[in-house]
CSV table of N, CA and C in Angstrom, one decimal:
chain,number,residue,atom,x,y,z
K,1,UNK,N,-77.4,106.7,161.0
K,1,UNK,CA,-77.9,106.4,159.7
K,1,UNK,C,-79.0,105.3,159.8
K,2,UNK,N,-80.0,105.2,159.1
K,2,UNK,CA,-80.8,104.6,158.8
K,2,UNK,C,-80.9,103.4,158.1
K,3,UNK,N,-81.4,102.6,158.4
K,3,UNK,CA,-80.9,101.0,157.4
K,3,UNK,C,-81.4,101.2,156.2
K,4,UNK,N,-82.8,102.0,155.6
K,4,UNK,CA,-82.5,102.4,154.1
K,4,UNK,C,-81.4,103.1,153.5
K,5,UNK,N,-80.7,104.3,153.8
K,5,UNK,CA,-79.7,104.5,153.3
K,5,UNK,C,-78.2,103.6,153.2
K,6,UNK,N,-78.4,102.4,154.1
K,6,UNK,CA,-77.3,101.5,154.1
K,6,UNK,C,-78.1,100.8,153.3
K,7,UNK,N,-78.7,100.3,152.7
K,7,UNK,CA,-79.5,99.1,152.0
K,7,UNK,C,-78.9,99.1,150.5
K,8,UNK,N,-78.5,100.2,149.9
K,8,UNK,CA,-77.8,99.7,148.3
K,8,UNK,C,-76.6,99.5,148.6
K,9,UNK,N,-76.1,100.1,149.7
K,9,UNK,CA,-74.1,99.5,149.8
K,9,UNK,C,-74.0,98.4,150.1
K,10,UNK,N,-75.2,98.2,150.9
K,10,UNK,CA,-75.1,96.6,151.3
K,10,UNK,C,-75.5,95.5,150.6
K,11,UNK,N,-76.3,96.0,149.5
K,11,UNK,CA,-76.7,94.9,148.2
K,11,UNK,C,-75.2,94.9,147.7
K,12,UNK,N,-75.1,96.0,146.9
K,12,UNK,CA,-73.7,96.1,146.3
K,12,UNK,C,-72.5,95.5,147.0
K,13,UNK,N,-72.2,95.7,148.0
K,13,UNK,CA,-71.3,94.9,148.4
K,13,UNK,C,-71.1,93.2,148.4
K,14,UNK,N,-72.6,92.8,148.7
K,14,UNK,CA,-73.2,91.2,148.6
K,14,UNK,C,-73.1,90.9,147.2
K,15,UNK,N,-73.1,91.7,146.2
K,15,UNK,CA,-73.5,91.2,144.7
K,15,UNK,C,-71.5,91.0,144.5
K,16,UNK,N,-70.9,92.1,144.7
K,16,UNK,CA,-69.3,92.1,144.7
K,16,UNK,C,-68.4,90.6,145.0
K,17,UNK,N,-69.0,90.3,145.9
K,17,UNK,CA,-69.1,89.2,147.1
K,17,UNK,C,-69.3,87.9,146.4
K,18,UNK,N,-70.5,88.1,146.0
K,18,UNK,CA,-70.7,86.9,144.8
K,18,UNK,C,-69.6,86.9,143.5
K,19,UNK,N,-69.9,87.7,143.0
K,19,UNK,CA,-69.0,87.9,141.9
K,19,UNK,C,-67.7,87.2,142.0
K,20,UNK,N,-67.4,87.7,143.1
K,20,UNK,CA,-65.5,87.6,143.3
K,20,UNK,C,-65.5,85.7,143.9
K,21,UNK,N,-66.6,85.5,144.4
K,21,UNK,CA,-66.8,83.9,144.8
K,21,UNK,C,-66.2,82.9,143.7
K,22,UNK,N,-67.4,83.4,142.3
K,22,UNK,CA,-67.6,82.6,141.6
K,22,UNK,C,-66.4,82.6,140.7
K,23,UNK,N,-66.1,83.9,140.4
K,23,UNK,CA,-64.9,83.7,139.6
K,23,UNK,C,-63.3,83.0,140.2
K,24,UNK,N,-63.4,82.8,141.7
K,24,UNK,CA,-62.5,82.3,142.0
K,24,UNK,C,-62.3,80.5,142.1
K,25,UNK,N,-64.2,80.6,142.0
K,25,UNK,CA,-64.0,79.2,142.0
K,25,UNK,C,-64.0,78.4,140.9
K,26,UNK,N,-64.2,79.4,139.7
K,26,UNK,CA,-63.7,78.7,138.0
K,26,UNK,C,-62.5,78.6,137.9
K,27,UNK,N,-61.1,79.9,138.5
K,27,UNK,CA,-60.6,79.7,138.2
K,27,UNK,C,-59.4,78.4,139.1
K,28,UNK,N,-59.9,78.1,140.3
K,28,UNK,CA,-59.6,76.7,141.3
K,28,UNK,C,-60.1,75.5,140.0
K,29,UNK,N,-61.2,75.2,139.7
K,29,UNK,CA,-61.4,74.0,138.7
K,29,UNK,C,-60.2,74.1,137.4
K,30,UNK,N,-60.1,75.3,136.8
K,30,UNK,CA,-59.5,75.3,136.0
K,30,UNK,C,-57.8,74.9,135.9
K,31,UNK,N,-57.2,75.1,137.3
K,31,UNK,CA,-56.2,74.9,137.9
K,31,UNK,C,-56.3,73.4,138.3
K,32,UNK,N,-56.9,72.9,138.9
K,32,UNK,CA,-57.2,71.7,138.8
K,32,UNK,C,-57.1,70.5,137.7
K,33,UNK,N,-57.9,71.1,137.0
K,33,UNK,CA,-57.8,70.3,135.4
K,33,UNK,C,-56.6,70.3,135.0
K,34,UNK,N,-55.8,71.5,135.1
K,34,UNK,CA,-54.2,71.5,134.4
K,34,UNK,C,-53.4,71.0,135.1
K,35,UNK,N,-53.7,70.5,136.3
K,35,UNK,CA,-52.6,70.0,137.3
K,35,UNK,C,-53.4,68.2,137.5
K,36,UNK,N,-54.3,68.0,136.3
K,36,UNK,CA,-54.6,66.8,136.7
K,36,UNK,C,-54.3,66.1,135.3
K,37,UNK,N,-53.7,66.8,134.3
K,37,UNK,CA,-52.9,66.6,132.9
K,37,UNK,C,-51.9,65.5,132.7
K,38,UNK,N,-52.3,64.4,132.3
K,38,UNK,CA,-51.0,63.6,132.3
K,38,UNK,C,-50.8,63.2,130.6
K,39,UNK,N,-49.2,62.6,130.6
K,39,UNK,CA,-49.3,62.4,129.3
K,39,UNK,C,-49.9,61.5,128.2
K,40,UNK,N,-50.3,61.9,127.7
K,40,UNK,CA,-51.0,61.0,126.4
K,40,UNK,C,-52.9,61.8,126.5
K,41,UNK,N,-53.1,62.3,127.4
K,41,UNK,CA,-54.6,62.9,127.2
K,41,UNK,C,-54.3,64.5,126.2
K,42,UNK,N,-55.3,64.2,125.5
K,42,UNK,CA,-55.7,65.5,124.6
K,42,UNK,C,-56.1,66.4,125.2
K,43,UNK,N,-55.8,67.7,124.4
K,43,UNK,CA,-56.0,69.2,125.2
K,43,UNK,C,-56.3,70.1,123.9
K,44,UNK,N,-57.0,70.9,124.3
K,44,UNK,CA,-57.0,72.2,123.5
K,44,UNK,C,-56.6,73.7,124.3
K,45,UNK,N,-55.6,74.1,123.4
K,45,UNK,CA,-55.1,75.0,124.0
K,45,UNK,C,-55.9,76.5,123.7
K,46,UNK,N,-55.8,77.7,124.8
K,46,UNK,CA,-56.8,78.5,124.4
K,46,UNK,C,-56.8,79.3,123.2
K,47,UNK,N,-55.8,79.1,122.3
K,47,UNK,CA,-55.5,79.6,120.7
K,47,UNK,C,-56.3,78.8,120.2
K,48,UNK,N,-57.0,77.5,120.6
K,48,UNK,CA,-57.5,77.1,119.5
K,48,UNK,C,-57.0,75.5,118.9
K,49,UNK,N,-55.7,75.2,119.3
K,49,UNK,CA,-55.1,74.6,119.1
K,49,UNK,C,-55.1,73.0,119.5
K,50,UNK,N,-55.3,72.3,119.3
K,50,UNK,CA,-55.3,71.0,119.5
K,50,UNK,C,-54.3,69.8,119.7
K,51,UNK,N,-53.6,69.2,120.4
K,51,UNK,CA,-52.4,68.7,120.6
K,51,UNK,C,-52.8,67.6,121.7
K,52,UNK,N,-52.0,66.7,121.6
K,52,UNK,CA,-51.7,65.8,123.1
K,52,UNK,C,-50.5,65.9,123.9
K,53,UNK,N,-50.8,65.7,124.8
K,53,UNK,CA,-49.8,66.5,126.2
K,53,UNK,C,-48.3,65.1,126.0
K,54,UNK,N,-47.4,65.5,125.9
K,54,UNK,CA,-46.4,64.8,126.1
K,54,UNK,C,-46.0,64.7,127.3
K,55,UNK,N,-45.6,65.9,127.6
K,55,UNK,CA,-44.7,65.8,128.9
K,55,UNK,C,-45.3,67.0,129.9
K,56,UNK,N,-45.1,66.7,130.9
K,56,UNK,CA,-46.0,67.6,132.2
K,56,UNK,C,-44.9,68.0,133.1
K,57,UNK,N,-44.5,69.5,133.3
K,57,UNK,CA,-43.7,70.4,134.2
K,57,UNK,C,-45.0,71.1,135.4
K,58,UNK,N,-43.6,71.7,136.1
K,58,UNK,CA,-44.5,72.5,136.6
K,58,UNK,C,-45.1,74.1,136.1
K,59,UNK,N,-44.8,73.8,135.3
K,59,UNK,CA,-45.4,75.6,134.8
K,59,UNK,C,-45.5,75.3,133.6
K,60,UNK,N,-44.7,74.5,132.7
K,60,UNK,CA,-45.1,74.1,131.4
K,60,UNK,C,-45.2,73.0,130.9
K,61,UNK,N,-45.9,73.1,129.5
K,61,UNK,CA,-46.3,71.4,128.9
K,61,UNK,C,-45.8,71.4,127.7
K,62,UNK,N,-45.4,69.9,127.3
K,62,UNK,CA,-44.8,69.4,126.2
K,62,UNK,C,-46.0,69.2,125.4
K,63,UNK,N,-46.3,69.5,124.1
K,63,UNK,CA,-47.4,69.0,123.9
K,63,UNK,C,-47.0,68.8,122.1
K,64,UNK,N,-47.7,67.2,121.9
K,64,UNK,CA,-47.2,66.6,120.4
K,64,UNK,C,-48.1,67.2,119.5
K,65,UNK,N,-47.7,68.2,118.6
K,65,UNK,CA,-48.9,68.6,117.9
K,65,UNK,C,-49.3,67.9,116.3
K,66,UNK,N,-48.4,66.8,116.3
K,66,UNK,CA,-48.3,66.4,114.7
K,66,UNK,C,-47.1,65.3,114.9
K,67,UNK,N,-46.7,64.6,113.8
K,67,UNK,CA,-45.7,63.5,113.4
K,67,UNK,C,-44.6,64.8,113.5
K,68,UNK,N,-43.6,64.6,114.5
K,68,UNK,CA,-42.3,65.4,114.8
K,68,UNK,C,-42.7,66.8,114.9
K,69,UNK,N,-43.5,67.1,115.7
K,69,UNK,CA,-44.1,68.8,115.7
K,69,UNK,C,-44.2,69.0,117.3
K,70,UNK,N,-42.9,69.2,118.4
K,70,UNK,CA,-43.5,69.8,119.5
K,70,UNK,C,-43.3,70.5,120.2
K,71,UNK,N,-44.1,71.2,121.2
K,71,UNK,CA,-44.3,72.5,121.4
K,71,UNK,C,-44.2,72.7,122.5
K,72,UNK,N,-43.3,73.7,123.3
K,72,UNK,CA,-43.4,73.7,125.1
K,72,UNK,C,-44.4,75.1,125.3
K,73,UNK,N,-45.8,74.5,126.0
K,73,UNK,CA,-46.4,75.8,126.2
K,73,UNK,C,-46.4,76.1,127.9
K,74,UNK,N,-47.1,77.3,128.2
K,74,UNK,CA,-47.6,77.6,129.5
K,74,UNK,C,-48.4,76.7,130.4
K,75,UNK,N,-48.4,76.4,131.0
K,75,UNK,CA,-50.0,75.9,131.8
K,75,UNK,C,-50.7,76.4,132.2
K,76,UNK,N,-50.6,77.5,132.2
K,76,UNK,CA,-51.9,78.4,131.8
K,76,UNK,C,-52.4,78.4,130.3
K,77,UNK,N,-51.8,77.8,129.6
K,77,UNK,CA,-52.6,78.1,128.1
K,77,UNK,C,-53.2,77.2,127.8
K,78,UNK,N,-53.2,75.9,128.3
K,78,UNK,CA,-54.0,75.1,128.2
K,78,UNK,C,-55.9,75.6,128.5
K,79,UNK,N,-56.5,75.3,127.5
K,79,UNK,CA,-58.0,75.7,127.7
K,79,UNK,C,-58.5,74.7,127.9
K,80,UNK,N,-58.5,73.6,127.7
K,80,UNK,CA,-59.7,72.2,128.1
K,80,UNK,C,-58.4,70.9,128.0
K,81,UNK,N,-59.0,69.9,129.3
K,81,UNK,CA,-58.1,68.8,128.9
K,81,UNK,C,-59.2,68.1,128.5
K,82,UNK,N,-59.3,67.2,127.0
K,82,UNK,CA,-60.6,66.3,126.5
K,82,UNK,C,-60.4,64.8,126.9
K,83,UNK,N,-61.4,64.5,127.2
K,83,UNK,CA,-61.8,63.2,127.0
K,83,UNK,C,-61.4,62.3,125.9
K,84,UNK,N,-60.7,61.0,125.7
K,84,UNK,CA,-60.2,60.4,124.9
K,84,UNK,C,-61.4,60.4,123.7
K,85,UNK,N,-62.3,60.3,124.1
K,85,UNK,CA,-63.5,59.9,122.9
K,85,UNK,C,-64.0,61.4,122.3
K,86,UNK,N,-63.4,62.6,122.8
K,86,UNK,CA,-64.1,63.8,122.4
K,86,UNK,C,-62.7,64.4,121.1
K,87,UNK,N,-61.6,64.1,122.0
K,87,UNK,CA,-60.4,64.1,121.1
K,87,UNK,C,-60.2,63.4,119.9
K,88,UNK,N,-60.4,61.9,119.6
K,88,UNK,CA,-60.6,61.2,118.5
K,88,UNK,C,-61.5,61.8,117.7
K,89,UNK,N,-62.7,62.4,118.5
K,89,UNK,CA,-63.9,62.9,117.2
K,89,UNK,C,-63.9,64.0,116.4
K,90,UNK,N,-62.9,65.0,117.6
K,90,UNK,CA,-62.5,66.2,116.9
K,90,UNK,C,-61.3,66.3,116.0
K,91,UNK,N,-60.5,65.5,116.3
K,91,UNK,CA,-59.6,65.5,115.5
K,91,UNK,C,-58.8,64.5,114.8
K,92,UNK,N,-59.7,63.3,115.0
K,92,UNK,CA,-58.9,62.3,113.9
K,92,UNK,C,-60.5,62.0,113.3
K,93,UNK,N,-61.8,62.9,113.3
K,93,UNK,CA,-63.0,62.1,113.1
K,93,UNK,C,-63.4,60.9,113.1
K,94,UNK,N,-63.3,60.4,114.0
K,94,UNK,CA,-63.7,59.0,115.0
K,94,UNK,C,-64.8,59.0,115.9
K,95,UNK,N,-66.4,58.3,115.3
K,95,UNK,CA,-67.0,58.4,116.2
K,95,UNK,C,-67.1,56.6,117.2
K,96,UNK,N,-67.2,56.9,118.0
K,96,UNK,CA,-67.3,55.7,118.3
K,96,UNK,C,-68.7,55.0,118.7
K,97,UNK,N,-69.7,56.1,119.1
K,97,UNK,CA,-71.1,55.6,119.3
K,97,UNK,C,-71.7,55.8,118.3
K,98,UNK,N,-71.9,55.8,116.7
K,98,UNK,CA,-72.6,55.9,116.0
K,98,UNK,C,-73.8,54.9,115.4
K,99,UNK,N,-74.6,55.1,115.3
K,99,UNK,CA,-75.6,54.6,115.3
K,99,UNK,C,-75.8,53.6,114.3
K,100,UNK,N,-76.0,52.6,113.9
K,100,UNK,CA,-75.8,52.3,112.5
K,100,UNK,C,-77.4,51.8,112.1
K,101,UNK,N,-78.3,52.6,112.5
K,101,UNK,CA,-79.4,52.6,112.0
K,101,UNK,C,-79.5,53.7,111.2
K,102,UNK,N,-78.7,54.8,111.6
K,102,UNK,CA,-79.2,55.8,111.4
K,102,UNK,C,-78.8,56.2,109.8
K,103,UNK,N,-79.9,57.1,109.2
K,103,UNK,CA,-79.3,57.6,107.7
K,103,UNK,C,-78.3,58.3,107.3
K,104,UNK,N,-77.7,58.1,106.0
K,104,UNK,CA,-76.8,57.9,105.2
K,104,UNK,C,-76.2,58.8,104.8
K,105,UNK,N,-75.6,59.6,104.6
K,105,UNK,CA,-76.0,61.2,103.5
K,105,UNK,C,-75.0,61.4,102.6
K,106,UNK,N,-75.3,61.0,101.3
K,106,UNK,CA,-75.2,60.4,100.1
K,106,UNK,C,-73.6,61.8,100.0
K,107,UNK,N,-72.6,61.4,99.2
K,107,UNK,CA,-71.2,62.2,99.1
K,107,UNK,C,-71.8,63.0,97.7
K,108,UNK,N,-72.5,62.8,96.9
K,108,UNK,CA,-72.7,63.5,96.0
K,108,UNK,C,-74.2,64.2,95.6
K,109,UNK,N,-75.0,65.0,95.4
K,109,UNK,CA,-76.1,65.6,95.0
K,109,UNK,C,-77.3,64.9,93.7
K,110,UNK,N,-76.5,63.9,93.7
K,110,UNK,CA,-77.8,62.9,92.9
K,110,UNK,C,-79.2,62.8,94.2
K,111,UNK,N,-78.7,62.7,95.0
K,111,UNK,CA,-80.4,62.4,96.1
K,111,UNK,C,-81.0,63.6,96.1
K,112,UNK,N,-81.0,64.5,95.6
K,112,UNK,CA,-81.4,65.7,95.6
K,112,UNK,C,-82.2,66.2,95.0
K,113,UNK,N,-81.6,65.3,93.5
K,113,UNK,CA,-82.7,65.3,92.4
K,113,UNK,C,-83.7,64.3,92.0
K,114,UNK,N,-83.7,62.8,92.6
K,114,UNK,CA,-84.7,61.8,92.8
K,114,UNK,C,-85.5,61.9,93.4
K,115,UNK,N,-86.5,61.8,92.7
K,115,UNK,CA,-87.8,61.6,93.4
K,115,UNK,C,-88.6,60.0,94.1
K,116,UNK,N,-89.0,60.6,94.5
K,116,UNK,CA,-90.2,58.9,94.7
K,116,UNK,C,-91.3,58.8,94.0
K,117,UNK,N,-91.6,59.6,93.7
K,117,UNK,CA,-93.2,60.0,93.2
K,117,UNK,C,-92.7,60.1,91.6
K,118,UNK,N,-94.0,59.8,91.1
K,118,UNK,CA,-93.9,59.3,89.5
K,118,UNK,C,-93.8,61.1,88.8
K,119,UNK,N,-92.7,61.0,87.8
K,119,UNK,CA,-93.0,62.5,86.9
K,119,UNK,C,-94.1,62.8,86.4
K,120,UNK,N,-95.1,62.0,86.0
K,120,UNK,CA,-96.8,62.4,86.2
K,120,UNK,C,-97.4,62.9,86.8
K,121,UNK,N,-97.4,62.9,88.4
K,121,UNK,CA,-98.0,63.9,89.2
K,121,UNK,C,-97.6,64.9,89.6
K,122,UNK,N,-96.2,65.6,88.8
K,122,UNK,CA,-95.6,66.9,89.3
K,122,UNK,C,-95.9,67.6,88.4
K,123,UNK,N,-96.6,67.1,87.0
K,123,UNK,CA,-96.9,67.8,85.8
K,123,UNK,C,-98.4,68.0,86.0
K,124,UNK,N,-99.2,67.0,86.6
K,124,UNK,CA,-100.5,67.6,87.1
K,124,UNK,C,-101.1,68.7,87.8
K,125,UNK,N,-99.9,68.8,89.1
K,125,UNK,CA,-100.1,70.1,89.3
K,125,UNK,C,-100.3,71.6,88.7
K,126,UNK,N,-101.4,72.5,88.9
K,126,UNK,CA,-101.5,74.0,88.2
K,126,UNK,C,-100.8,74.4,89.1
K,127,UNK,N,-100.5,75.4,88.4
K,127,UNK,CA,-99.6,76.9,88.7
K,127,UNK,C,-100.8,78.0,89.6
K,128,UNK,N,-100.2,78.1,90.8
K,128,UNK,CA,-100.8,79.5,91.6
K,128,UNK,C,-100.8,80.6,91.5
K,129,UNK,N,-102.5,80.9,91.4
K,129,UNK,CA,-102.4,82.1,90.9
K,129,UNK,C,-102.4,83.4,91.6
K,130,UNK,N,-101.5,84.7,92.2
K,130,UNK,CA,-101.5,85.2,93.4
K,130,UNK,C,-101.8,86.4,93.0
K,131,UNK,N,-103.0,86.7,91.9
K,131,UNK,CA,-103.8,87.2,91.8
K,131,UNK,C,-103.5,89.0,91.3
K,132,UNK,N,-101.9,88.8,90.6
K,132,UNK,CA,-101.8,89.3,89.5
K,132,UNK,C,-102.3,89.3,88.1
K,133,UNK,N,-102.7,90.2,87.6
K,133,UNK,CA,-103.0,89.9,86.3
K,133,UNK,C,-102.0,90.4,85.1
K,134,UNK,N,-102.0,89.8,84.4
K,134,UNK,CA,-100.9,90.5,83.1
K,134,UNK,C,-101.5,91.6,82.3
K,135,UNK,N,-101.0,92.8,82.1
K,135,UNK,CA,-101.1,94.0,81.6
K,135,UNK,C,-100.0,93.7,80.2
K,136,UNK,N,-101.0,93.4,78.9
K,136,UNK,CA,-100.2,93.5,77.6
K,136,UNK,C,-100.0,95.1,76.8
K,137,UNK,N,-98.8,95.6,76.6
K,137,UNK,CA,-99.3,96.7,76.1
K,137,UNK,C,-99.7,96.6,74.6
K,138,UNK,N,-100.1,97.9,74.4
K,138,UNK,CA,-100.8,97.9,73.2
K,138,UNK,C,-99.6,97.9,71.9
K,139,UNK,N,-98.3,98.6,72.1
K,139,UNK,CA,-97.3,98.2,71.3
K,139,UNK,C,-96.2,98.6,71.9
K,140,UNK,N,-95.2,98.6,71.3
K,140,UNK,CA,-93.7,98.5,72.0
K,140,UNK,C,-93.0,99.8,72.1
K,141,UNK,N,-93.8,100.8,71.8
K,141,UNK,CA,-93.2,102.0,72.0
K,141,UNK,C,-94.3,102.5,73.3
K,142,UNK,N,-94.9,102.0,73.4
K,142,UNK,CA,-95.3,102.4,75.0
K,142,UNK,C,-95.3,101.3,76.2
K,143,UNK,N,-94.8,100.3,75.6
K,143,UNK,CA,-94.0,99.3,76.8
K,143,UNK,C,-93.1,100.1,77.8
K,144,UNK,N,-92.4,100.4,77.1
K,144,UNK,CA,-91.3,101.2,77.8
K,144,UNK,C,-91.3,102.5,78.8
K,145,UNK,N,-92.9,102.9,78.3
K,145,UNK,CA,-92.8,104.3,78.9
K,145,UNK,C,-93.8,103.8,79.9
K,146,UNK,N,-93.8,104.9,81.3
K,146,UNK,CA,-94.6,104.5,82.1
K,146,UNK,C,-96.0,106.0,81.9
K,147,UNK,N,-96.8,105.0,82.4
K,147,UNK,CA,-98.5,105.5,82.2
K,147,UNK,C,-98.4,106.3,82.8
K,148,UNK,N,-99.9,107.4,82.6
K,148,UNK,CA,-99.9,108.6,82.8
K,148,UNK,C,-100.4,108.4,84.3
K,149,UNK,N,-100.8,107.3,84.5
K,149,UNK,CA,-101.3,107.7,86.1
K,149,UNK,C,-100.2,107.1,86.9
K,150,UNK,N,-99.1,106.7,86.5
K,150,UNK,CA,-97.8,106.4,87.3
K,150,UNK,C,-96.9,107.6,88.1
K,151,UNK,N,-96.9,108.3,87.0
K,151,UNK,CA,-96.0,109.7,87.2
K,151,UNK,C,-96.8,110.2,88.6
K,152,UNK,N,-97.7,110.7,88.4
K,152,UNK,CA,-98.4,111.4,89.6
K,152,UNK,C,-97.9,110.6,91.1
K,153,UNK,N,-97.9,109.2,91.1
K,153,UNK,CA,-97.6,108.4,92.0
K,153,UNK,C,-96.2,108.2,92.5
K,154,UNK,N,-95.0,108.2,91.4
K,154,UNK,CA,-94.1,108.5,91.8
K,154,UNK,C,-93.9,109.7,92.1
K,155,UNK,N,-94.0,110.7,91.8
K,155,UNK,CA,-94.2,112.3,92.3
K,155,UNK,C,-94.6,112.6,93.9
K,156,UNK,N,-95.7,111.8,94.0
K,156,UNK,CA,-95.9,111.6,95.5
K,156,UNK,C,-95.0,111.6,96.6
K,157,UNK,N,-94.4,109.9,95.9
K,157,UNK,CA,-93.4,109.4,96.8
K,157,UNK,C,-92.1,109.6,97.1
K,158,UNK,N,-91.8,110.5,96.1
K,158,UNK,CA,-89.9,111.8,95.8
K,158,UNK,C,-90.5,112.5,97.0
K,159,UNK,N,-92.0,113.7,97.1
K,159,UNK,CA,-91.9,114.5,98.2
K,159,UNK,C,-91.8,113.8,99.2
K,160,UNK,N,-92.5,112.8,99.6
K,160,UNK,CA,-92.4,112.4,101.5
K,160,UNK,C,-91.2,111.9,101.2
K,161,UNK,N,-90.4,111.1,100.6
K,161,UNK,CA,-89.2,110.9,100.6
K,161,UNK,C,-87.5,112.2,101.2
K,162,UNK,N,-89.0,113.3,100.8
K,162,UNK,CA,-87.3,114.4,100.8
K,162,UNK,C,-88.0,115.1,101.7
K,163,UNK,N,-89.2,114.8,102.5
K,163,UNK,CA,-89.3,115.7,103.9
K,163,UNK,C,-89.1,114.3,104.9
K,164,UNK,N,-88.7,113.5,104.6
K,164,UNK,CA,-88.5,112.6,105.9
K,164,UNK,C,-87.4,111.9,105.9
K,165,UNK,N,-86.1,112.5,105.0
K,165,UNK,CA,-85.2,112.1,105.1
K,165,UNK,C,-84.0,113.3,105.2
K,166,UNK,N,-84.8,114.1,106.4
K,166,UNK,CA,-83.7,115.2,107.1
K,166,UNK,C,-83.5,116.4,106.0
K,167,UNK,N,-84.5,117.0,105.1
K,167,UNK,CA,-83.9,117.6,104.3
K,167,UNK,C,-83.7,119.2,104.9
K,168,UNK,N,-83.9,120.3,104.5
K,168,UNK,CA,-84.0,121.6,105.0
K,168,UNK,C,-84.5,122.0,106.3
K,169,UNK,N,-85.6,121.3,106.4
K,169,UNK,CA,-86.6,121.9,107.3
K,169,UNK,C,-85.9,121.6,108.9
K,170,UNK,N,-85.4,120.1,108.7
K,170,UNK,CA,-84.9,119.6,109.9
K,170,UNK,C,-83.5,120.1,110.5
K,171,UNK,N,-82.4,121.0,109.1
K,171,UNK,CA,-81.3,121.8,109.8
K,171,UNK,C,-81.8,122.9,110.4
């Protein structure tokens, strides 16, 4: 055999190779982090769930999920163990680096409707004109009806409508 015809088994195999690498080495960290769990650090469990680790087994964790609320899960269900300062922010809303320069954002919709600028100059402004014009009709019994050179144009638009929307011709 020829080393072109060995040359895609042997990509394929190398790409396999990788694959199986990488995934083994997320799941080593991830094993890691649960066996580096102690109690009092915050966790989120892969449900979604949010809790602090009480107590640490070997296969399972105590975990406080509320004032007298606790739960023995897997250690595999653990999804993330958090950082003290990512846990306060997510779940007791505690920031602790916040800026105190930074702006405000008012609890109700009054800043929404104040301006800075004087009500004078918003009345100055004209109206843009996008180069419609208004068609008055002549009385109110032919407001309603459409013009004679409309019909022809809707009429148009029914036939390409009904040959290009699969009608006869296309079964």
């Amino acid at each position: 055999m020829s080393l072109v015809t060995l040359l895609p088994f042997i990509v394929l195999i190398g790409a396999m190779f990788l694959m199986t690498r990488s995934a083994k080495k997320k799941q080593q960290q991830a094993a890691n982090m649960r066996n580096e769990m102690q109690p009092g650090s915050g966790v989120r469990t892969i449900g979604g769930m949010y809790a602090t680790v009480k107590e640490v087994n070997d296969d399972t964790v105590l975990l406080d999920a509320g004032p007298g609320v606790e739960l023995l899960f897997a250690k595999n269900s653990i999804g993330a163990v958090l950082t003290d300062d990512e846990y306060n922010r997510i779940v007791h809303g505690i920031e602790h680096d916040l800026k105190s320069d930074a702006d405000v954002v008012p609890d109700d919709a009054s800043s929404l409707t104040e301006t800075d600028a004087p009500a004078d100059a918003a009345s100055d402004e004209k109206s843009v004109d996008l180069g419609k014009k208004a068609e008055e009709p002549a009385d109110e019994a032919t407001a309603d009806e459409p013009t004679a050179d409309a019909a022809p144009a809707e009429a148009k638009t029914d036939e390409k409508a009904k040959k290009s929307d699969g009608g006869s011709e296309a079964k």
